[in-house]
PDB file of C-alpha atoms and ligand atoms in Angstrom:
ATOM      1  CA  UNK W  96       2.070  15.698   4.363  1.00 46.00           C
ATOM      2  CA  UNK W  97      -1.631  15.125   4.792  1.00 45.00           C
ATOM      3  CA  UNK W  98      -3.017  15.714   8.233  1.00 46.00           C
ATOM      4  CA  UNK W  99      -4.182  12.087   8.308  1.00 59.00           C
ATOM      5  CA  UNK W 100      -1.288   9.981   6.996  1.00 54.00           C
ATOM      6  CA  UNK W 101      -3.670   6.982   6.453  1.00 58.00           C
ATOM      7  CA  UNK W 102      -5.925   9.005   4.113  1.00 61.00           C
ATOM      8  CA  UNK W 103      -5.973   7.509   0.700  1.00 63.00           C
ATOM      9  CA  UNK W 104      -5.578   9.598  -2.500  1.00 65.00           C
ATOM     10  CA  UNK W 105      -9.023  11.109  -3.243  1.00 68.00           C
ATOM     11  CA  UNK W 106     -11.428  10.608  -6.091  1.00 70.00           C
ATOM     12  CA  UNK W 107      -9.811  13.281  -8.167  1.00 77.00           C
ATOM     13  CA  UNK W 108      -6.380  11.648  -8.236  1.00 85.00           C
ATOM     14  CA  UNK W 109      -5.885   8.717 -10.528  1.00 93.00           C
ATOM     15  CA  UNK W 110      -5.807   5.324  -8.869  1.00 97.00           C
ATOM     16  CA  UNK W 111      -2.239   4.738  -7.883  1.00 97.00           C
ATOM     17  CA  UNK W 112      -0.492   1.322  -8.038  1.00 98.00           C
ATOM     18  CA  UNK W 113       3.003   1.075  -6.365  1.00 98.00           C
ATOM     19  CA  UNK W 114       5.457  -1.437  -7.629  1.00 98.00           C
ATOM     20  CA  UNK W 115       9.272  -1.883  -8.154  1.00 98.00           C
ATOM     21  CA  UNK W 116      11.053  -1.820 -11.476  1.00 96.00           C
ATOM     22  CA  UNK W 117      12.743  -4.912 -12.703  1.00 95.00           C
ATOM     23  CA  UNK W 118      11.188  -8.371 -12.420  1.00 96.00           C
ATOM     24  CA  UNK W 119       8.061  -7.313 -10.795  1.00 98.00           C
ATOM     25  CA  UNK W 120       7.349  -4.403 -13.266  1.00 98.00           C
ATOM     26  CA  UNK W 121       8.070  -6.676 -16.186  1.00 97.00           C
ATOM     27  CA  UNK W 122       5.790  -9.542 -15.000  1.00 97.00           C
ATOM     28  CA  UNK W 123       3.067  -7.114 -13.960  1.00 98.00           C
ATOM     29  CA  UNK W 124       2.740  -5.667 -17.577  1.00 97.00           C
ATOM     30  CA  UNK W 125       0.724  -8.736 -18.810  1.00 96.00           C
ATOM     31  CA  UNK W 126      -1.660  -8.423 -15.860  1.00 97.00           C
ATOM     32  CA  UNK W 127      -2.215  -4.713 -16.593  1.00 97.00           C
ATOM     33  CA  UNK W 128      -2.734  -5.664 -20.221  1.00 97.00           C
ATOM     34  CA  UNK W 129      -5.424  -8.235 -19.074  1.00 95.00           C
ATOM     35  CA  UNK W 130      -7.121  -5.219 -17.345  1.00 96.00           C
ATOM     36  CA  UNK W 131      -6.925  -3.342 -20.624  1.00 97.00           C
ATOM     37  CA  UNK W 132      -4.122  -1.041 -19.504  1.00 98.00           C
ATOM     38  CA  UNK W 133      -0.943  -0.303 -21.536  1.00 98.00           C
ATOM     39  CA  UNK W 134       2.194   1.362 -20.151  1.00 97.00           C
ATOM     40  CA  UNK W 135       3.826   3.557 -22.761  1.00 95.00           C
ATOM     41  CA  UNK W 136       6.932   4.342 -20.843  1.00 93.00           C
ATOM     42  CA  UNK W 137       9.399   1.975 -19.043  1.00 92.00           C
ATOM     43  CA  UNK W 138      10.840   2.958 -15.728  1.00 92.00           C
ATOM     44  CA  UNK W 139      14.505   2.663 -16.681  1.00 87.00           C
ATOM     45  CA  UNK W 140      14.152   4.582 -19.971  1.00 87.00           C
ATOM     46  CA  UNK W 141      12.137   7.454 -18.533  1.00 85.00           C
ATOM     47  CA  UNK W 142      13.638   7.685 -15.030  1.00 88.00           C
ATOM     48  CA  UNK W 143      10.204   8.927 -13.865  1.00 89.00           C
ATOM     49  CA  UNK W 144       9.018   7.768 -10.487  1.00 93.00           C
ATOM     50  CA  UNK W 145       5.395   8.353 -11.338  1.00 95.00           C
ATOM     51  CA  UNK W 146       4.563   6.605 -14.666  1.00 96.00           C
ATOM     52  CA  UNK W 147       1.420   7.376 -16.514  1.00 95.00           C
ATOM     53  CA  UNK W 148      -0.525   4.536 -18.195  1.00 97.00           C
ATOM     54  CA  UNK W 149      -2.636   4.824 -21.251  1.00 97.00           C
ATOM     55  CA  UNK W 150      -5.662   5.164 -18.915  1.00 97.00           C
ATOM     56  CA  UNK W 151      -5.777   8.527 -17.225  1.00 95.00           C
ATOM     57  CA  UNK W 152      -7.467   6.971 -14.238  1.00 95.00           C
ATOM     58  CA  UNK W 153      -4.466   4.748 -13.359  1.00 97.00           C
ATOM     59  CA  UNK W 154      -0.927   5.776 -12.644  1.00 97.00           C
ATOM     60  CA  UNK W 155       2.053   3.691 -11.481  1.00 98.00           C
ATOM     61  CA  UNK W 156       4.393   4.663  -8.600  1.00 98.00           C
ATOM     62  CA  UNK W 157       7.908   3.118  -9.123  1.00 97.00           C
ATOM     63  CA  UNK W 158       9.481   2.582  -5.638  1.00 98.00           C
ATOM     64  CA  UNK W 159      12.017   0.237  -4.008  1.00 97.00           C
ATOM     65  CA  UNK W 160      10.614  -3.229  -3.651  1.00 97.00           C
ATOM     66  CA  UNK W 161      10.951  -3.021   0.100  1.00 96.00           C
ATOM     67  CA  UNK W 162       9.061   0.358   0.201  1.00 97.00           C
ATOM     68  CA  UNK W 163       5.886  -0.851  -1.720  1.00 97.00           C
ATOM     69  CA  UNK W 164       4.094  -2.066   1.482  1.00 96.00           C
ATOM     70  CA  UNK W 165       4.834   1.308   3.170  1.00 95.00           C
ATOM     71  CA  UNK W 166       3.317   3.367   0.333  1.00 96.00           C
ATOM     72  CA  UNK W 167       0.223   1.155   0.415  1.00 96.00           C
ATOM     73  CA  UNK W 168      -0.179   1.104   4.202  1.00 94.00           C
ATOM     74  CA  UNK W 169      -0.107   4.904   4.491  1.00 93.00           C
ATOM     75  CA  UNK W 170      -2.475   5.314   1.527  1.00 93.00           C
ATOM     76  CA  UNK W 171       0.146   7.120  -0.670  1.00 95.00           C
ATOM     77  CA  UNK W 172      -0.657   4.334  -3.137  1.00 96.00           C
ATOM     78  CA  UNK W 173      -4.199   2.722  -3.304  1.00 96.00           C
ATOM     79  CA  UNK W 174      -2.686  -0.645  -4.142  1.00 96.00           C
ATOM     80  CA  UNK W 175       0.743  -2.239  -4.712  1.00 97.00           C
ATOM     81  CA  UNK W 176       2.571  -5.339  -5.851  1.00 97.00           C
ATOM     82  CA  UNK W 177       5.378  -6.762  -3.587  1.00 97.00           C
ATOM     83  CA  UNK W 178       7.015 -10.148  -3.112  1.00 97.00           C
ATOM     84  CA  UNK W 179       6.003 -12.404  -0.315  1.00 96.00           C
ATOM     85  CA  UNK W 180       9.659 -12.079   0.970  1.00 97.00           C
ATOM     86  CA  UNK W 181       9.108  -8.233   1.392  1.00 96.00           C
ATOM     87  CA  UNK W 182       5.500  -8.591   2.878  1.00 95.00           C
ATOM     88  CA  UNK W 183       6.541 -11.147   5.322  1.00 94.00           C
ATOM     89  CA  UNK W 184       9.294  -8.958   6.764  1.00 95.00           C
ATOM     90  CA  UNK W 185       7.068  -5.846   6.589  1.00 93.00           C
ATOM     91  CA  UNK W 186       4.101  -7.104   8.583  1.00 89.00           C
ATOM     92  CA  UNK W 187       6.412  -8.059  11.459  1.00 85.00           C
ATOM     93  CA  UNK W 188       7.649  -4.502  11.794  1.00 84.00           C
ATOM     94  CA  UNK W 189       4.481  -2.513  10.859  1.00 83.00           C
ATOM     95  CA  UNK W 190       1.416  -4.142  12.347  1.00 78.00           C
ATOM     96  CA  UNK W 191      -2.003  -3.146  11.099  1.00 72.00           C
ATOM     97  CA  UNK W 192      -3.218  -1.899   7.712  1.00 64.00           C
ATOM     98  CA  UNK W 193      -2.058  -4.489   5.210  1.00 69.00           C
ATOM     99  CA  UNK W 194      -4.019  -7.663   4.775  1.00 61.00           C
ATOM    100  CA  UNK W 195      -5.629 -10.122   2.440  1.00 64.00           C
ATOM    101  CA  UNK W 196      -3.006 -10.147  -0.246  1.00 83.00           C
ATOM    102  CA  UNK W 197      -3.870 -11.714  -3.553  1.00 91.00           C
ATOM    103  CA  UNK W 198      -1.184 -14.132  -4.857  1.00 94.00           C
ATOM    104  CA  UNK W 199      -0.385 -12.948  -8.416  1.00 96.00           C
ATOM    105  CA  UNK W 200       1.850 -16.076  -9.202  1.00 95.00           C
ATOM    106  CA  UNK W 201       4.448 -13.736 -10.737  1.00 96.00           C
ATOM    107  CA  UNK W 202       8.118 -13.021  -9.970  1.00 97.00           C
ATOM    108  CA  UNK W 203       8.477 -16.493  -8.566  1.00 97.00           C
ATOM    109  CA  UNK W 204      11.588 -17.654  -6.860  1.00 98.00           C
ATOM    110  CA  UNK W 205      12.473 -19.389  -3.642  1.00 98.00           C
ATOM    111  CA  UNK W 206      13.949 -18.242  -0.367  1.00 98.00           C
ATOM    112  CA  UNK W 207      16.838 -20.450   0.679  1.00 98.00           C
ATOM    113  CA  UNK W 208      19.936 -21.005   2.687  1.00 98.00           C
ATOM    114  CA  UNK W 209      23.185 -21.074   0.761  1.00 98.00           C
ATOM    115  CA  UNK W 210      26.802 -21.700   1.852  1.00 98.00           C
ATOM    116  CA  UNK W 211      30.166 -21.699   0.196  1.00 98.00           C
ATOM    117  CA  UNK W 212      30.892 -24.920  -1.760  1.00 95.00           C
ATOM    118  CA  UNK W 213      33.254 -26.397   0.694  1.00 93.00           C
ATOM    119  CA  UNK W 214      31.113 -25.758   3.836  1.00 96.00           C
ATOM    120  CA  UNK W 215      29.380 -28.904   5.251  1.00 97.00           C
ATOM    121  CA  UNK W 216      26.132 -27.337   6.368  1.00 98.00           C
ATOM    122  CA  UNK W 217      24.416 -30.573   7.429  1.00 97.00           C
ATOM    123  CA  UNK W 218      27.385 -31.548   9.590  1.00 98.00           C
ATOM    124  CA  UNK W 219      27.372 -28.049  11.214  1.00 97.00           C
ATOM    125  CA  UNK W 220      23.673 -28.338  11.965  1.00 97.00           C
ATOM    126  CA  UNK W 221      24.211 -31.949  13.431  1.00 97.00           C
ATOM    127  CA  UNK W 222      27.063 -30.829  15.527  1.00 97.00           C
ATOM    128  CA  UNK W 223      24.966 -27.893  16.992  1.00 96.00           C
ATOM    129  CA  UNK W 224      27.436 -25.272  15.776  1.00 97.00           C
ATOM    130  CA  UNK W 225      26.512 -21.666  16.048  1.00 98.00           C
ATOM    131  CA  UNK W 226      26.156 -20.239  12.586  1.00 98.00           C
ATOM    132  CA  UNK W 227      26.556 -16.644  11.314  1.00 98.00           C
ATOM    133  CA  UNK W 228      23.887 -15.904   8.768  1.00 98.00           C
ATOM    134  CA  UNK W 229      23.902 -12.782   6.551  1.00 98.00           C
ATOM    135  CA  UNK W 230      20.599 -11.718   5.086  1.00 98.00           C
ATOM    136  CA  UNK W 231      18.066  -8.974   4.602  1.00 97.00           C
ATOM    137  CA  UNK W 232      15.268 -11.332   5.556  1.00 98.00           C
ATOM    138  CA  UNK W 233      15.833 -11.184   9.276  1.00 97.00           C
ATOM    139  CA  UNK W 234      12.471 -12.470  10.417  1.00 97.00           C
ATOM    140  CA  UNK W 235      12.386 -15.358   7.954  1.00 98.00           C
ATOM    141  CA  UNK W 236      15.886 -16.357   8.780  1.00 98.00           C
ATOM    142  CA  UNK W 237      15.275 -16.155  12.532  1.00 98.00           C
ATOM    143  CA  UNK W 238      12.088 -18.246  12.414  1.00 98.00           C
ATOM    144  CA  UNK W 239      13.701 -20.848  10.035  1.00 98.00           C
ATOM    145  CA  UNK W 240      16.652 -21.517  12.299  1.00 98.00           C
ATOM    146  CA  UNK W 241      14.663 -21.418  15.521  1.00 98.00           C
ATOM    147  CA  UNK W 242      12.347 -23.981  14.010  1.00 97.00           C
ATOM    148  CA  UNK W 243      15.350 -26.243  13.387  1.00 96.00           C
ATOM    149  CA  UNK W 244      16.862 -25.536  16.831  1.00 97.00           C
ATOM    150  CA  UNK W 245      19.997 -24.059  15.167  1.00 98.00           C
ATOM    151  CA  UNK W 246      21.573 -21.194  17.111  1.00 98.00           C
ATOM    152  CA  UNK W 247      22.437 -18.299  14.756  1.00 98.00           C
ATOM    153  CA  UNK W 248      23.766 -14.774  14.718  1.00 98.00           C
ATOM    154  CA  UNK W 249      21.866 -12.873  12.224  1.00 98.00           C
ATOM    155  CA  UNK W 250      23.853 -10.155  10.326  1.00 98.00           C
ATOM    156  CA  UNK W 251      21.514  -7.716   8.594  1.00 98.00           C
ATOM    157  CA  UNK W 252      22.529  -6.740   5.075  1.00 98.00           C
ATOM    158  CA  UNK W 253      20.722  -4.641   2.545  1.00 96.00           C
ATOM    159  CA  UNK W 254      22.087  -6.175  -0.592  1.00 94.00           C
ATOM    160  CA  UNK W 255      24.628  -8.461  -2.273  1.00 95.00           C
ATOM    161  CA  UNK W 256      24.360 -11.074   0.419  1.00 97.00           C
ATOM    162  CA  UNK W 257      26.468 -13.511  -1.714  1.00 97.00           C
ATOM    163  CA  UNK W 258      29.611 -11.493  -0.887  1.00 97.00           C
ATOM    164  CA  UNK W 259      29.296 -12.059   2.871  1.00 98.00           C
ATOM    165  CA  UNK W 260      30.583 -15.755   3.124  1.00 98.00           C
ATOM    166  CA  UNK W 261      33.307 -14.981   0.605  1.00 96.00           C
ATOM    167  CA  UNK W 262      34.937 -12.487   2.778  1.00 97.00           C
ATOM    168  CA  UNK W 263      34.361 -14.210   6.117  1.00 97.00           C
ATOM    169  CA  UNK W 264      31.420 -12.114   7.270  1.00 98.00           C
ATOM    170  CA  UNK W 265      29.041 -15.071   7.541  1.00 98.00           C
ATOM    171  CA  UNK W 266      28.970 -18.891   7.326  1.00 98.00           C
ATOM    172  CA  UNK W 267      25.783 -18.920   5.199  1.00 98.00           C
ATOM    173  CA  UNK W 268      23.196 -16.511   3.661  1.00 98.00           C
ATOM    174  CA  UNK W 269      19.460 -16.556   3.414  1.00 98.00           C
ATOM    175  CA  UNK W 270      18.455 -15.062   0.069  1.00 98.00           C
ATOM    176  CA  UNK W 271      16.107 -15.387  -2.918  1.00 98.00           C
ATOM    177  CA  UNK W 272      17.188 -17.719  -5.823  1.00 98.00           C
ATOM    178  CA  UNK W 273      15.569 -18.290  -9.107  1.00 96.00           C
ATOM    179  CA  UNK W 274      18.011 -19.565 -11.739  1.00 96.00           C
ATOM    180  CA  UNK W 275      20.893 -20.083  -9.296  1.00 96.00           C
ATOM    181  CA  UNK W 276      23.310 -18.262 -11.564  1.00 97.00           C
ATOM    182  CA  UNK W 277      24.268 -15.658  -9.002  1.00 96.00           C
ATOM    183  CA  UNK W 278      25.070 -18.302  -6.439  1.00 97.00           C
ATOM    184  CA  UNK W 279      27.076 -20.303  -9.008  1.00 97.00           C
ATOM    185  CA  UNK W 280      28.991 -17.179 -10.056  1.00 97.00           C
ATOM    186  CA  UNK W 281      30.080 -16.744  -6.426  1.00 97.00           C
ATOM    187  CA  UNK W 282      30.784 -20.422  -5.718  1.00 97.00           C
ATOM    188  CA  UNK W 283      27.828 -20.797  -3.328  1.00 98.00           C
ATOM    189  CA  UNK W 284      25.396 -23.772  -3.228  1.00 98.00           C
ATOM    190  CA  UNK W 285      21.831 -23.851  -2.094  1.00 98.00           C
ATOM    191  CA  UNK W 286      21.606 -26.218   0.876  1.00 98.00           C
ATOM    192  CA  UNK W 287      17.989 -25.777   2.102  1.00 98.00           C
ATOM    193  CA  UNK W 288      14.790 -24.256   0.786  1.00 98.00           C
ATOM    194  CA  UNK W 289      12.865 -22.153   3.284  1.00 98.00           C
ATOM    195  CA  UNK W 290       9.805 -21.497   1.128  1.00 97.00           C
ATOM    196  CA  UNK W 291       8.703 -20.647  -2.394  1.00 97.00           C
ATOM    197  CA  UNK W 292       8.151 -16.894  -3.076  1.00 97.00           C
ATOM    198  CA  UNK W 293       5.772 -15.001  -5.469  1.00 96.00           C
ATOM    199  CA  UNK W 294       4.444 -11.492  -5.773  1.00 97.00           C
ATOM    200  CA  UNK W 295       1.230 -10.426  -4.123  1.00 96.00           C
ATOM    201  CA  UNK W 296      -1.231  -7.670  -4.638  1.00 96.00           C
ATOM    202  CA  UNK W 297      -1.966  -5.564  -1.560  1.00 96.00           C
ATOM    203  CA  UNK W 298      -4.711  -2.944  -1.151  1.00 95.00           C
ATOM    204  CA  UNK W 299      -5.052   0.071   1.154  1.00 94.00           C
ATOM    205  CA  UNK W 300      -8.073  -0.700   3.360  1.00 91.00           C
ATOM    206  CA  UNK W 301      -9.424   2.831   3.238  1.00 92.00           C
ATOM    207  CA  UNK W 302      -9.058   2.984  -0.559  1.00 93.00           C
ATOM    208  CA  UNK W 303     -10.906  -0.275  -0.817  1.00 91.00           C
ATOM    209  CA  UNK W 304     -13.825   1.245   1.157  1.00 92.00           C
ATOM    210  CA  UNK W 305     -13.740   4.650  -0.530  1.00 92.00           C
ATOM    211  CA  UNK W 306     -12.709   3.751  -4.055  1.00 94.00           C
ATOM    212  CA  UNK W 307     -13.850   0.194  -4.245  1.00 93.00           C
ATOM    213  CA  UNK W 308     -15.789   0.627  -7.431  1.00 94.00           C
ATOM    214  CA  UNK W 309     -12.750   1.928  -9.287  1.00 95.00           C
ATOM    215  CA  UNK W 310     -10.411  -0.686  -7.728  1.00 95.00           C
ATOM    216  CA  UNK W 311     -12.535  -3.834  -8.142  1.00 95.00           C
ATOM    217  CA  UNK W 312     -12.083  -4.199 -11.926  1.00 95.00           C
ATOM    218  CA  UNK W 313      -8.228  -4.344 -11.423  1.00 96.00           C
ATOM    219  CA  UNK W 314      -8.530  -6.760  -8.580  1.00 94.00           C
ATOM    220  CA  UNK W 315     -10.746  -9.039 -10.662  1.00 94.00           C
ATOM    221  CA  UNK W 316      -8.706  -8.825 -13.838  1.00 95.00           C
ATOM    222  CA  UNK W 317      -5.407  -9.418 -11.934  1.00 95.00           C
ATOM    223  CA  UNK W 318      -6.903 -12.394 -10.039  1.00 92.00           C
ATOM    224  CA  UNK W 319      -8.231 -13.852 -13.230  1.00 92.00           C
ATOM    225  CA  UNK W 320      -5.049 -13.364 -15.224  1.00 91.00           C
ATOM    226  CA  UNK W 321      -2.869 -14.697 -12.525  1.00 89.00           C
ATOM    227  CA  UNK W 322      -5.016 -17.766 -11.924  1.00 85.00           C
ATOM    228  CA  UNK W 323      -4.283 -18.625 -15.584  1.00 79.00           C
ATOM    229  CA  UNK W 324      -0.520 -18.768 -14.907  1.00 72.00           C
ATOM    230  CA  UNK W 325       0.594 -22.240 -14.038  1.00 56.00           C
ATOM    231  CA  UNK W 326       1.439 -23.776 -10.714  1.00 58.00           C
ATOM    232  CA  UNK W 327       0.719 -22.574  -7.233  1.00 58.00           C
ATOM    233  CA  UNK W 328       2.255 -19.356  -6.027  1.00 59.00           C
ATOM    234  CA  UNK W 329       4.758 -19.428  -3.274  1.00 67.00           C
ATOM    235  CA  UNK W 330       5.004 -18.575   0.367  1.00 69.00           C
ATOM    236  CA  UNK W 331       1.508 -19.481   1.532  1.00 65.00           C
ATOM    237  CA  UNK W 332      -0.703 -17.039   3.351  1.00 61.00           C
ATOM    238  CA  UNK W 333       0.986 -14.285   5.169  1.00 59.00           C
ATOM    239  CA  UNK W 334       0.735 -14.515   8.905  1.00 50.00           C
ATOM    240  CA  UNK W 335      -1.897 -12.017   9.686  1.00 47.00           C
ATOM    241  CA  UNK W 336      -0.737  -8.649  11.012  1.00 45.00           C
ATOM    242  CA  UNK W 337      -4.054  -8.168  12.848  1.00 42.00           C
ATOM    243  CA  UNK W 338      -4.751  -9.303  16.399  1.00 32.00           C
TER     244      UNK W 338
HETATM  245  P1  LIG N1622      15.595  -4.740  -4.523  1.00 57.82           P
HETATM  246  O1  LIG N1622      16.870  -4.912  -5.175  1.00 57.82           O
HETATM  247  O2  LIG N1622      14.941  -3.309  -4.481  1.00 57.82           O
HETATM  248  O3  LIG N1622      15.424  -5.299  -3.106  1.00 57.82           O
HETATM  249  P2  LIG N1622      14.618  -6.531  -6.663  1.00 57.82           P
HETATM  250  O4  LIG N1622      14.145  -5.855  -7.855  1.00 57.82           O
HETATM  251  O5  LIG N1622      15.957  -7.238  -6.653  1.00 57.82           O
HETATM  252  O6  LIG N1622      14.572  -5.462  -5.397  1.00 57.82           O
HETATM  253  O7  LIG N1622      13.595  -7.662  -6.220  1.00 57.82           O
HETATM  254  C1  LIG N1622      12.266  -7.344  -6.218  1.00 57.82           C
HETATM  255  C2  LIG N1622      11.495  -8.501  -5.901  1.00 57.82           C
HETATM  256  O8  LIG N1622      11.582  -9.461  -7.014  1.00 57.82           O
HETATM  257  C3  LIG N1622      11.886  -9.322  -4.706  1.00 57.82           C
HETATM  258  O9  LIG N1622      11.354  -8.831  -3.530  1.00 57.82           O
HETATM  259  C4  LIG N1622      11.247 -10.772  -4.991  1.00 57.82           C
HETATM  260  O10 LIG N1622      10.008 -10.840  -4.486  1.00 57.82           O
HETATM  261  C5  LIG N1622      11.226 -10.777  -6.541  1.00 57.82           C
HETATM  262  N1  LIG N1622      12.268 -11.729  -7.054  1.00 57.82           N
HETATM  263  C6  LIG N1622      11.972 -12.771  -7.832  1.00 57.82           C
HETATM  264  N2  LIG N1622      13.021 -13.544  -8.122  1.00 57.82           N
HETATM  265  C7  LIG N1622      14.023 -12.823  -7.585  1.00 57.82           C
HETATM  266  C8  LIG N1622      15.559 -13.174  -7.532  1.00 57.82           C
HETATM  267  N3  LIG N1622      15.986 -14.252  -8.170  1.00 57.82           N
HETATM  268  N4  LIG N1622      16.292 -12.252  -6.924  1.00 57.82           N
HETATM  269  C9  LIG N1622      15.723 -11.294  -6.333  1.00 57.82           C
HETATM  270  N5  LIG N1622      14.414 -10.932  -6.274  1.00 57.82           N
HETATM  271  C10 LIG N1622      13.650 -11.734  -6.865  1.00 57.82           C
HETATM  272 MG1  LIG N1623      17.926  -6.584  -6.391  1.00 57.82          MG
END
């Protein structure tokens, strides 16, 4: 452990980009290609957690999606790619150090409320029923229902939210949806969209000051390449984590 946990990697270490495998990794590859970088190994095939690129000055750190902001905030990665869903929850719990994310317009989906097929959500809301909501997006869920004046008990889960209503743990879930196949397979229906979601680029602030010259070409290339992708990203600006 470094004496100063906020110290970024130094000039001798390659620039380090933290991201998760799966959809975010797959959709980041074209952005890296636009910056002239190829990735010879895939995270699943190699099982490596630090993946080299064909540019010795840039390496990838493969971490859990919800851990990306933490690696970047503490300077263990110079920059990272994480969904608006993850960042929105992270800044509420870890104020300071992460700001000005760039919307990359990738890994797009939507955060929504879903219930079992037979459950009359609108009637429950109208009648002022207290709802049990299972989710890993505690802040988003709390704010959404508070905004509607609906009383809820939030049950925090870490995965497979779709299961909760099927076994009586919750009336509804707040989760990400893209195709809707997972909901359908579990006889759930989307009853309300909370917000669209897309992935963002976040940068460690000390790294931006000390390694700005090395970082800037990537920030520019990613911004250019993602602007070429159609539509507006999701989620809107993050509520600032600074006073
Ligand atoms: P984990 O399982 O580690 O939480 P995932 O790989 O399932 O992470 O999701 C990573 C990110 O991919 C999410 O935080 C979100 O921003 C994005 N994403 C886009 N579409 C979906 C989707 N349909 N389901 C889950 N995540 C999605
Ligand atoms: Mg997942």
